[in-house]
Tab-separated table of C-alpha atoms in Angstrom:
chain	number	residue	atom	x	y	z
H	1	ARG	CA	-5.809	-23.674	-0.846
H	2	LEU	CA	-5.961	-21.806	-4.097
H	3	TRP	CA	-9.740	-21.702	-4.585
H	4	ASP	CA	-10.782	-21.250	-0.963
H	5	GLU	CA	-13.668	-18.762	-0.915
H	6	ASP	CA	-12.730	-17.277	2.462
H	7	ARG	CA	-9.116	-16.765	1.401
H	8	ILE	CA	-10.187	-15.118	-1.856
H	9	ALA	CA	-12.480	-12.720	0.028
H	10	ARG	CA	-9.703	-11.912	2.524
H	11	ASP	CA	-7.163	-11.349	-0.264
H	12	THR	CA	-9.540	-9.080	-2.165
H	13	GLU	CA	-10.136	-6.972	0.932
H	14	LEU	CA	-6.401	-6.728	1.660
H	15	LYS	CA	-5.623	-5.805	-1.964
H	16	LYS	CA	-8.087	-2.910	-1.775
H	17	GLU	CA	-6.955	-1.730	1.658
H	18	TYR	CA	-3.224	-1.815	0.905
H	19	GLY	CA	-3.291	-1.121	-2.858
H	20	LEU	CA	-1.624	-4.407	-3.747
H	21	LYS	CA	-1.196	-5.508	-7.344
H	22	ASN	CA	-2.038	-9.185	-6.891
H	23	SER	CA	-2.490	-11.953	-4.350
H	24	SER	CA	1.117	-13.102	-4.572
H	25	GLU	CA	2.147	-9.990	-2.628
H	26	ILE	CA	-0.149	-11.119	0.187
H	27	TRP	CA	1.249	-14.642	-0.010
H	28	LYS	CA	4.818	-13.301	0.316
H	29	ALA	CA	3.860	-11.323	3.426
H	30	ASP	CA	2.099	-14.428	4.722
H	31	GLU	CA	5.274	-16.468	4.192
H	32	GLU	CA	7.338	-13.853	6.029
H	33	LEU	CA	4.925	-14.072	8.960
H	34	ARG	CA	5.001	-17.889	8.887
H	35	LYS	CA	8.796	-17.774	9.097
H	36	TYR	CA	8.702	-15.701	12.307
H	37	ARG	CA	5.931	-17.776	13.852
H	38	ARG	CA	7.708	-21.049	13.017
H	39	GLU	CA	10.850	-19.770	14.716
H	40	ALA	CA	8.831	-18.657	17.765
H	41	ARG	CA	7.233	-22.107	18.080
H	42	ARG	CA	10.663	-23.721	17.813
H	43	LEU	CA	11.970	-21.461	20.569
H	44	LEU	CA	9.000	-22.245	22.801
H	45	SER	CA	9.797	-25.944	22.527
H	46	LEU	CA	13.361	-25.401	23.778
H	47	GLY	CA	14.455	-25.169	27.384
H	48	GLU	CA	14.574	-21.807	29.176
H	49	GLU	CA	18.363	-21.343	28.957
H	50	GLU	CA	18.570	-22.297	25.281
H	51	ARG	CA	15.826	-19.973	24.116
H	52	VAL	CA	16.930	-16.730	25.801
H	53	VAL	CA	19.602	-15.697	23.267
H	54	ASP	CA	17.649	-16.672	20.144
H	55	ALA	CA	14.461	-15.112	21.511
H	56	LYS	CA	16.239	-11.803	22.048
H	57	LYS	CA	17.518	-11.894	18.463
H	58	ILE	CA	14.135	-12.478	16.844
H	59	ILE	CA	12.339	-9.993	19.109
H	60	SER	CA	14.960	-7.303	18.458
H	61	LYS	CA	14.655	-7.894	14.704
H	62	LEU	CA	10.873	-7.483	14.851
H	63	ASN	CA	11.290	-4.360	17.008
H	64	LYS	CA	13.809	-2.941	14.533
H	65	LEU	CA	11.377	-3.525	11.666
H	66	GLY	CA	8.578	-1.935	13.685
H	67	ILE	CA	6.374	-5.014	13.350
H	68	MET	CA	6.305	-5.529	17.101
H	69	LYS	CA	6.860	-2.720	19.613
H	70	LYS	CA	7.521	-4.724	22.764
H	71	GLY	CA	6.735	-8.206	23.863
H	72	ASP	CA	7.923	-11.736	24.143
H	73	ILE	CA	7.840	-14.910	22.074
H	74	ASP	CA	4.117	-15.453	22.716
H	75	ASP	CA	3.335	-12.088	21.098
H	76	ILE	CA	4.998	-13.232	17.875
H	77	LEU	CA	2.371	-15.948	17.551
H	78	SER	CA	-0.408	-13.342	17.673
H	79	LEU	CA	0.942	-11.286	14.741
H	80	SER	CA	-1.159	-11.090	11.571
H	81	VAL	CA	-0.490	-10.457	7.879
H	82	LYS	CA	-1.697	-6.888	8.350
H	83	ASP	CA	1.203	-6.255	10.727
H	84	ILE	CA	3.633	-7.150	7.932
H	85	LEU	CA	1.712	-5.223	5.249
H	86	GLU	CA	1.679	-2.097	7.451
H	87	ARG	CA	5.490	-1.972	7.275
H	88	ARG	CA	5.648	-1.853	3.462
H	89	LEU	CA	6.966	1.393	1.969
H	90	GLN	CA	3.824	1.733	-0.129
H	91	THR	CA	1.576	1.605	2.948
H	92	ILE	CA	3.680	3.990	5.015
H	93	VAL	CA	3.770	6.550	2.178
H	94	TYR	CA	-0.031	6.463	2.122
H	95	ARG	CA	-0.396	6.565	5.937
H	96	LYS	CA	1.966	9.559	6.190
H	97	GLY	CA	-0.170	11.484	3.694
H	98	LEU	CA	2.422	11.647	0.920
H	99	ALA	CA	-0.150	10.043	-1.401
H	100	LYS	CA	-3.919	10.281	-1.515
H	101	THR	CA	-4.624	6.591	-2.128
H	102	PRO	CA	-2.700	3.346	-1.642
H	103	LEU	CA	-2.550	2.910	-5.416
H	104	GLN	CA	-1.123	6.401	-5.851
H	105	ALA	CA	1.449	5.576	-3.171
H	106	ARG	CA	2.457	2.503	-5.164
H	107	GLN	CA	2.786	4.592	-8.310
H	108	LEU	CA	4.896	7.249	-6.562
H	109	VAL	CA	7.248	4.602	-5.180
H	110	THR	CA	7.515	2.721	-8.485
H	111	HIS	CA	8.227	5.894	-10.470
H	112	GLY	CA	10.996	6.990	-8.114
H	113	PHE	CA	9.311	9.906	-6.342
H	114	ILE	CA	9.927	8.517	-2.828
H	115	ALA	CA	13.222	8.456	-0.937
H	116	VAL	CA	14.178	6.870	2.384
H	117	LYS	CA	17.080	8.639	4.121
H	118	GLY	CA	17.787	10.484	0.876
H	119	LYS	CA	18.098	7.265	-1.138
H	120	ARG	CA	15.511	6.744	-3.840
H	121	ILE	CA	13.682	3.438	-3.422
H	122	ASN	CA	11.345	2.179	-6.132
H	123	ILE	CA	10.215	-1.085	-4.528
H	124	PRO	CA	6.703	-0.850	-3.005
H	125	SER	CA	7.250	-4.004	-0.926
H	126	TYR	CA	10.381	-2.612	0.770
H	127	LEU	CA	10.004	-3.240	4.525
H	128	VAL	CA	10.678	0.054	6.292
H	129	SER	CA	12.425	-0.183	9.651
H	130	ALA	CA	11.153	1.853	12.586
H	131	GLU	CA	14.302	3.990	12.373
H	132	GLU	CA	13.818	4.785	8.661
H	133	GLU	CA	10.140	5.658	8.989
H	134	ASN	CA	10.840	9.285	9.955
H	135	TYR	CA	13.121	9.759	6.942
H	136	ILE	CA	10.578	9.014	4.198
H	137	SER	CA	10.134	11.972	1.865
H	138	TYR	CA	9.727	12.958	-1.758
H	139	ALA	CA	12.880	12.361	-3.813
H	140	LYS	CA	11.949	15.187	-6.168
H	141	PRO	CA	9.278	17.880	-6.042
H	142	ILE	CA	5.834	16.758	-7.080
H	143	ASP	CA	2.455	18.451	-7.272
H	144	LEU	CA	-0.239	15.911	-6.464
H	145	SER	CA	-3.014	18.416	-7.131
H	146	ALA	CA	-1.956	18.745	-10.795
H	147	GLY	CA	-3.974	15.678	-11.769
H	148	GLU	CA	-7.091	17.099	-10.134
H	149	MET	CA	-6.598	20.463	-11.787
H	150	LYS	CA	-6.269	18.849	-15.195
H	151	ALA	CA	-9.452	16.868	-14.639
H	152	GLU	CA	-11.349	19.951	-13.460
H	153	SER	CA	-10.106	22.121	-16.336
H	154	LYS	CA	-10.938	19.357	-18.795
H	155	GLN	CA	-14.516	19.199	-17.489
H	156	ALA	CA	-14.801	22.989	-17.574
H	157	GLY	CA	-13.331	23.039	-21.088
H	158	GLU	CA	-15.818	20.440	-22.284
H	159	ALA	CA	-18.689	22.471	-20.913
H	160	LYS	CA	-17.495	25.601	-22.749
H	161	ALA	CA	-16.502	23.803	-25.926
H	162	GLU	CA	-19.865	22.149	-26.502
H	163	PRO	CA	-21.412	23.848	-29.504
H	164	ALA	CA	-24.957	25.013	-29.167
H	165	LYS	CA	-27.208	22.383	-30.623
H	166	ALA	CA	-29.025	23.653	-33.646
H	167	GLU	CA	-32.722	23.103	-33.743
H	168	PRO	CA	-34.082	21.319	-36.788
H	169	ALA	CA	-35.227	23.644	-39.530
H	170	LYS	CA	-38.976	24.134	-39.641
H	171	LYS	CA	-40.635	23.385	-42.930
H	172	GLU	CA	-42.826	26.010	-44.414
H	173	GLU	CA	-46.368	24.760	-44.008
H	174	ALA	CA	-47.986	25.564	-47.230
H	175	GLN	CA	-46.333	27.253	-50.071
H	176	GLY	CA	-48.553	28.596	-52.717
H	177	GLY	CA	-49.712	25.951	-54.976
C-alpha cells in the first residue's frame, strides 16, 4: 500500500542506510526478491524429481550474485530486501571504504569514478556478483580528502578575512558653549 505508515518508516530507514535516491529503488529490489521467492514457492510445490534441476539453477544464480552463500530452497524464502540492497554497486563501494558515505558512493559511481574489472560502471543499482566484488576499484585517481581540505581552508580563510569590527565613535560630551 502506498500510504502505509510502517512501509514509509521502513523505506525511510533503508534510504538513509543505503543512500538511495527514492522509494522506487527499494520497490525494485523488493520486486527482485519477490521474483526469487515466487520461484522458490513454485519449486516447493513440485515433486522431488522435478524440482532438483530448477532448484540448482536458482540457487547457483543466487550464489553467483552473492545474495546467498549456501543453502536450499527454504533459505530463499528467508531472504530480505536488505540482502538484495547489499549487492548493489553503490553499497559495496561504501562497505569497501572507497567512499565515506553511501551518498558519496552513489555520486562516485554516477560520475564514473568506479570501475568493476577495469570497466567503468556508472549505475548505482548494478548488482555485483561475488566474483566481481574483488575487482571494484577507482576508474581514475581521486582525492576524497580534497573536499574536507577546501571546507577547512574556507573556514580558516573566513576567520582571517573577518575585518575587525570598529567601535562606534564616542561623542564629545560637552563642547564649549
